[in-house]
Amino acid sequence: MGNTVAREDFEWVYTDQPHADRRKEILAKHPEIKALMKPDYNLIWVVVLMVLAQLTAFYLVKDLDWKWVIFWAYVFGSCISHSMTLAIHEISHNSAFGNSKAMWNRWFGIFANLPLGLPYSISFKRYHMDHHRYLGGDGIDVDIPTNFEGWFFCTRFRKFIWIVLQPFFYAIRPLCINPKPITRLEIINLLAQLAFDVVIYYLWGVKSTVYMLAGSVLGLGLHPISGHFIAEHYMFLKGHETYSYYGPLNLLTFNVGYHNEHHDFPNIPGKSLPLVKKIAAEYYDNLPQYNSWVKVLYDFVMDDTISPYSRMKRHLKGEVKQD
């Protein structure tokens, strides 16, 4: 079972997040980075191809034995599904069509959401903007685990179960920490998703539907790509709030591993984040970084000093503006 982790609360800090100040410094020294603040139109075609790939997979698995449905859901579907959640992350920052066409990004996010089987895109955008503005903000940033998660998932076995159940906790955490009124777009997202799921079931049956849903749940749980959930902000080194990953899985995840760069410049598409690192190398090369998300998952489970409590939290000052 492992030993109980010593940490009994979050790491409360009384300073602002580091990203705004670093962004100002970098832009003052490297104003050419502003040229990277533009949409990535290639994202549109990549997302369309991913949707078509999943539609093809739905058709191909409809007559397979159940063991192969689950096998392909984990081996292939989970990778596409998790990658699509990170495409939706890009779209939430208006990277597909730009800030001048914000609603085009919202509709495109709903389209990208379809092969996941569960409505996600619109709600994610609302909460993710809070995560950037108020990183670690108590009662606002729902990327921070609940007190129950920190208290209960405190042994190696329980931390392993917590990783498996990540999709469940990400779904219910906003309702516990920062519930918001449902918007018209969220209702549209839900209705579009239900209609799509019914069509898939009607055309190709229960196996295609299970493949779709299982791929999403498995891809966001115990999966190599899911290492980014922990790698991004869990405090493996005291005093460091955000960590970047520079390994090969960035190719499947729209460079979400470049996470310090992303929080410094959330309006730069993932495609261009390696250029940010290259231009401002003196700011990033010496920050703590990872080269393996699998190792992050292993270390999280096996290191008795790390738990869901290993996050920085801050009490927010002044007016809080949420989406």
Coordinates of C-alpha atoms in Angstrom, one line a residue:
M1 CA 0.0 0.0 0.0
G2 CA 2.9 2.4 0.5
N3 CA 3.5 4.8 3.3
T4 CA 1.2 7.7 4.0
V5 CA 2.5 10.9 2.4
A6 CA 3.8 13.5 4.9
R7 CA 2.1 16.5 3.2
E8 CA -1.2 17.4 4.8
D9 CA -2.2 20.5 2.9
F10 CA -1.5 22.4 -0.2
E11 CA 1.5 24.7 -0.6
W12 CA 0.0 28.1 0.2
V13 CA 1.9 31.0 -1.4
Y14 CA 1.4 34.7 -1.1
T15 CA 3.0 35.9 -4.4
D16 CA 1.5 36.3 -7.8
Q17 CA 2.0 33.6 -10.4
P18 CA 5.4 34.0 -12.2
H19 CA 4.1 34.0 -15.8
A20 CA 2.9 37.6 -16.2
D21 CA 6.2 39.1 -15.1
R22 CA 8.3 36.7 -17.2
R23 CA 6.1 37.5 -20.2
K24 CA 6.8 41.3 -19.8
E25 CA 10.5 40.6 -19.5
I26 CA 10.7 38.4 -22.5
L27 CA 8.7 40.7 -24.7
A28 CA 10.9 43.6 -23.7
K29 CA 14.0 41.7 -24.6
H30 CA 12.6 39.7 -27.6
P31 CA 9.8 41.8 -29.2
E32 CA 9.9 39.5 -32.3
I33 CA 7.9 37.0 -30.3
K34 CA 4.8 39.1 -30.9
A35 CA 5.0 37.9 -34.5
L36 CA 4.0 34.4 -33.3
M37 CA 0.7 35.7 -31.8
K38 CA -1.4 34.6 -34.7
P39 CA -3.8 31.7 -35.5
D40 CA -2.6 28.3 -36.6
Y41 CA -4.8 27.5 -39.6
N42 CA -3.3 24.1 -40.0
L43 CA -5.0 23.2 -36.7
I44 CA -8.4 23.2 -38.6
W45 CA -7.3 20.6 -41.1
V46 CA -5.6 18.4 -38.4
V47 CA -8.8 18.4 -36.4
V48 CA -10.9 17.5 -39.4
L49 CA -8.6 14.6 -40.2
M50 CA -8.7 13.4 -36.6
V51 CA -12.5 13.4 -36.7
L52 CA -12.5 11.5 -40.0
A53 CA -10.0 9.0 -38.5
Q54 CA -12.3 8.3 -35.6
L55 CA -15.3 7.9 -37.8
T56 CA -13.4 5.4 -39.8
A57 CA -12.4 3.6 -36.6
F58 CA -16.1 3.6 -35.4
Y59 CA -17.0 1.8 -38.6
L60 CA -14.1 -0.7 -38.5
V61 CA -14.8 -1.9 -34.9
K62 CA -18.5 -2.4 -35.2
D63 CA -18.2 -6.2 -35.9
L64 CA -15.1 -7.0 -33.9
D65 CA -15.1 -9.3 -30.8
W66 CA -15.4 -7.3 -27.6
K67 CA -11.8 -7.9 -26.6
W68 CA -10.6 -6.3 -29.8
V69 CA -13.0 -3.4 -29.4
I70 CA -11.5 -2.6 -26.0
F71 CA -7.9 -3.3 -27.3
W72 CA -8.3 -0.8 -30.1
A73 CA -10.1 1.7 -27.8
Y74 CA -6.9 1.7 -25.6
V75 CA -4.2 1.4 -28.3
F76 CA -5.7 3.7 -30.9
G77 CA -8.9 5.4 -29.8
S78 CA -7.4 6.7 -26.5
C79 CA -4.5 8.4 -28.3
I80 CA -6.8 10.2 -30.8
S81 CA -9.3 11.1 -28.0
H82 CA -6.7 12.5 -25.7
S83 CA -5.0 14.3 -28.6
M84 CA -8.4 15.8 -29.5
T85 CA -8.9 17.1 -25.9
L86 CA -5.7 19.0 -26.5
A87 CA -6.9 20.2 -29.9
I88 CA -9.9 21.6 -28.0
H89 CA -7.5 23.2 -25.6
E90 CA -5.9 25.0 -28.5
I91 CA -9.3 26.0 -29.9
S92 CA -10.2 27.4 -26.4
H93 CA -7.4 29.9 -26.9
N94 CA -8.9 30.8 -30.3
S95 CA -5.9 29.3 -32.1
A96 CA -7.9 27.9 -35.0
F97 CA -9.6 31.1 -36.3
G98 CA -8.1 33.9 -34.2
N99 CA -9.5 36.2 -31.5
S100 CA -11.4 38.2 -34.1
K101 CA -13.6 35.2 -34.8
A102 CA -14.1 33.9 -31.3
M103 CA -17.5 32.3 -32.1
W104 CA -16.0 30.4 -35.0
N105 CA -13.7 28.8 -32.5
R106 CA -16.6 27.9 -30.2
W107 CA -18.5 26.2 -33.0
F108 CA -15.4 24.4 -34.2
G109 CA -14.7 23.2 -30.6
I110 CA -18.2 21.6 -30.6
F111 CA -17.3 19.9 -33.9
A112 CA -14.0 18.6 -32.5
N113 CA -15.8 17.4 -29.4
L114 CA -18.0 15.0 -31.4
P115 CA -15.8 11.9 -31.5
L116 CA -15.1 12.1 -27.7
G117 CA -18.7 11.0 -27.0
L118 CA -19.1 13.3 -24.0
P119 CA -19.8 17.1 -24.1
Y120 CA -16.6 18.9 -23.0
S121 CA -15.5 21.8 -25.2
I122 CA -17.6 24.8 -24.1
S123 CA -17.3 24.1 -20.3
F124 CA -13.6 23.4 -20.7
K125 CA -13.1 26.8 -22.3
R126 CA -14.9 28.6 -19.4
Y127 CA -12.9 27.0 -16.7
H128 CA -9.6 27.0 -18.5
M129 CA -9.5 30.7 -18.9
D130 CA -9.8 31.0 -15.1
H131 CA -6.9 28.6 -14.8
H132 CA -4.7 31.0 -16.8
R133 CA -5.9 34.2 -15.1
Y134 CA -5.9 32.9 -11.6
L135 CA -3.4 30.0 -11.5
G136 CA -3.8 28.2 -8.2
G137 CA -6.6 30.6 -7.1
D138 CA -8.5 29.1 -4.2
G139 CA -12.1 28.4 -5.2
I140 CA -11.5 29.4 -8.8
D141 CA -8.9 27.2 -10.5
V142 CA -10.5 23.8 -10.8
D143 CA -7.2 22.3 -12.0
I144 CA -6.4 22.2 -8.3
P145 CA -7.6 19.0 -6.6
T146 CA -10.2 19.1 -3.8
N147 CA -9.2 18.7 -0.2
F148 CA -10.8 15.3 -0.2
E149 CA -8.5 14.2 -3.1
G150 CA -5.5 15.4 -1.2
W151 CA -6.6 13.8 2.0
F152 CA -7.7 10.4 0.7
F153 CA -5.3 9.6 -2.1
C154 CA -2.3 9.6 0.1
T155 CA -0.8 6.1 -0.4
R156 CA 0.9 4.5 -3.4
F157 CA -2.1 2.3 -4.2
R158 CA -4.6 5.1 -3.7
K159 CA -2.6 7.5 -5.9
F160 CA -2.6 4.9 -8.6
I161 CA -6.4 4.6 -8.4
W162 CA -6.5 8.5 -8.5
I163 CA -4.6 8.5 -11.8
V164 CA -7.0 5.8 -13.3
L165 CA -10.0 7.9 -12.2
Q166 CA -8.6 11.3 -13.5
P167 CA -11.5 11.7 -16.0
F168 CA -14.0 11.3 -13.2
F169 CA -12.3 13.9 -10.9
Y170 CA -11.9 16.4 -13.7
A171 CA -15.6 16.1 -14.5
I172 CA -16.9 16.6 -11.0
R173 CA -14.3 19.0 -9.6
P174 CA -15.8 22.1 -11.1
L175 CA -19.2 21.2 -9.5
C176 CA -17.5 21.0 -6.1
I177 CA -15.0 23.9 -6.3
N178 CA -16.5 26.5 -8.6
P179 CA -20.0 25.7 -10.0
K180 CA -21.2 28.1 -12.7
P181 CA -24.6 28.7 -14.3
I182 CA -25.1 26.7 -17.5
T183 CA -24.9 28.7 -20.7
R184 CA -26.7 28.5 -24.0
L185 CA -23.5 27.3 -25.7
E186 CA -23.1 24.5 -23.2
I187 CA -26.7 23.3 -23.9
I188 CA -25.9 23.4 -27.6
N189 CA -22.7 21.4 -27.0
L190 CA -24.7 18.8 -25.0
L191 CA -27.5 18.5 -27.6
A192 CA -25.1 18.2 -30.5
Q193 CA -23.1 15.5 -28.6
L194 CA -26.2 13.5 -27.7
A195 CA -27.4 13.7 -31.4
F196 CA -24.0 12.5 -32.6
D197 CA -23.9 9.6 -30.1
V198 CA -27.4 8.5 -31.1
V199 CA -26.4 8.6 -34.8
I200 CA -23.3 6.5 -34.2
Y201 CA -25.4 4.0 -32.2
Y202 CA -28.1 3.8 -34.9
L203 CA -25.6 3.4 -37.8
W204 CA -23.0 1.1 -36.2
G205 CA -24.3 -0.2 -32.9
V206 CA -23.2 -0.6 -29.4
K207 CA -19.6 -1.7 -30.1
S208 CA -18.8 1.5 -32.0
T209 CA -20.4 3.5 -29.2
V210 CA -18.5 1.7 -26.5
Y211 CA -15.2 2.1 -28.5
M212 CA -15.9 5.9 -28.6
L213 CA -16.6 6.3 -24.9
A214 CA -14.0 3.8 -23.7
G215 CA -11.3 5.5 -25.8
S216 CA -12.0 8.8 -24.1
V217 CA -12.1 7.4 -20.6
L218 CA -9.1 5.2 -21.0
G219 CA -7.1 7.9 -22.8
L220 CA -7.6 10.4 -19.9
G221 CA -6.8 7.9 -17.2
L222 CA -3.9 5.4 -17.0
H223 CA -2.2 6.4 -20.2
P224 CA 1.2 7.7 -21.1
I225 CA -0.2 11.0 -22.5
S226 CA -2.0 11.6 -19.2
G227 CA 1.3 12.2 -17.6
H228 CA 0.9 15.8 -18.7
F229 CA -1.9 16.3 -16.1
I230 CA 0.6 15.8 -13.3
A231 CA 3.7 17.1 -15.1
E232 CA 2.3 20.6 -15.7
H233 CA 1.8 22.0 -12.2
Y234 CA 2.5 19.4 -9.5
M235 CA 5.3 20.5 -7.3
F236 CA 8.0 18.0 -7.6
L237 CA 10.5 20.7 -6.7
K238 CA 9.6 23.2 -4.0
G239 CA 9.0 26.7 -5.3
H240 CA 8.4 25.7 -8.9
E241 CA 4.8 25.9 -10.0
T242 CA 4.9 25.1 -13.7
Y243 CA 7.0 22.6 -15.6
S244 CA 7.7 21.9 -19.2
Y245 CA 8.1 18.5 -21.0
Y246 CA 10.2 18.3 -24.1
G247 CA 9.7 14.7 -25.1
P248 CA 8.3 13.1 -28.2
L249 CA 4.7 12.9 -27.1
N250 CA 4.5 16.6 -27.9
L251 CA 4.0 15.5 -31.5
L252 CA 0.6 14.0 -30.4
T253 CA -0.5 16.8 -28.1
F254 CA 0.0 20.1 -29.9
N255 CA 3.1 20.8 -27.8
V256 CA 1.1 21.1 -24.6
G257 CA 4.3 19.9 -22.9
Y258 CA 5.8 23.4 -23.5
H259 CA 3.9 24.4 -20.5
N260 CA 5.9 27.3 -19.1
E261 CA 6.0 28.7 -22.6
H262 CA 2.3 28.2 -22.9
H263 CA 1.4 30.0 -19.6
D264 CA 3.8 32.8 -20.5
F265 CA 2.2 33.2 -23.9
P266 CA -1.3 31.6 -24.0
N267 CA -2.1 33.5 -27.2
I268 CA 0.6 31.7 -29.1
P269 CA -0.5 28.4 -30.7
G270 CA 1.2 25.2 -29.6
K271 CA 2.9 24.9 -33.0
S272 CA 5.0 28.0 -32.3
L273 CA 5.9 27.3 -28.6
P274 CA 9.2 25.6 -29.6
L275 CA 10.2 28.8 -31.3
V276 CA 9.4 30.7 -28.1
K277 CA 11.8 28.4 -26.2
K278 CA 14.4 28.8 -28.9
I279 CA 14.2 32.6 -29.0
A280 CA 14.1 33.1 -25.2
A281 CA 16.3 30.1 -24.3
E282 CA 17.9 32.0 -21.4
Y283 CA 14.6 32.1 -19.6
Y284 CA 13.6 28.4 -20.2
D285 CA 16.7 26.2 -20.4
N286 CA 17.4 26.4 -16.7
L287 CA 13.9 25.8 -15.5
P288 CA 13.0 22.3 -14.2
Q289 CA 11.8 20.1 -17.1
Y290 CA 10.8 16.6 -18.0
N291 CA 11.5 14.3 -20.8
S292 CA 9.2 11.4 -19.9
W293 CA 5.5 11.6 -18.9
V294 CA 5.6 7.9 -18.0
K295 CA 8.3 8.6 -15.5
V296 CA 6.2 11.5 -14.1
L297 CA 3.3 9.0 -13.5
Y298 CA 5.7 6.5 -11.9
D299 CA 7.4 9.0 -9.7
F300 CA 4.0 10.5 -8.6
V301 CA 2.8 7.1 -7.4
M302 CA 6.1 5.9 -5.8
D303 CA 7.4 9.1 -4.2
D304 CA 5.8 9.3 -0.8
T305 CA 6.4 13.0 -0.6
I306 CA 4.2 13.7 -3.6
S307 CA 0.4 13.6 -3.6
P308 CA -2.7 15.6 -4.9
Y309 CA -1.8 18.1 -2.2
S310 CA 1.5 18.9 -4.1
R311 CA 0.1 22.0 -5.7
M312 CA 0.6 25.7 -5.0
K313 CA -2.6 27.6 -4.0
R314 CA -3.1 31.3 -3.4
H315 CA -5.8 33.5 -2.0
L316 CA -6.9 35.9 -4.7
K317 CA -6.7 39.6 -4.1
G318 CA -9.0 42.2 -5.8
E319 CA -11.8 41.7 -8.3
V320 CA -12.1 38.3 -9.8
K321 CA -13.6 38.2 -13.4
Q322 CA -14.7 34.8 -14.6
D323 CA -16.0 33.5 -17.9

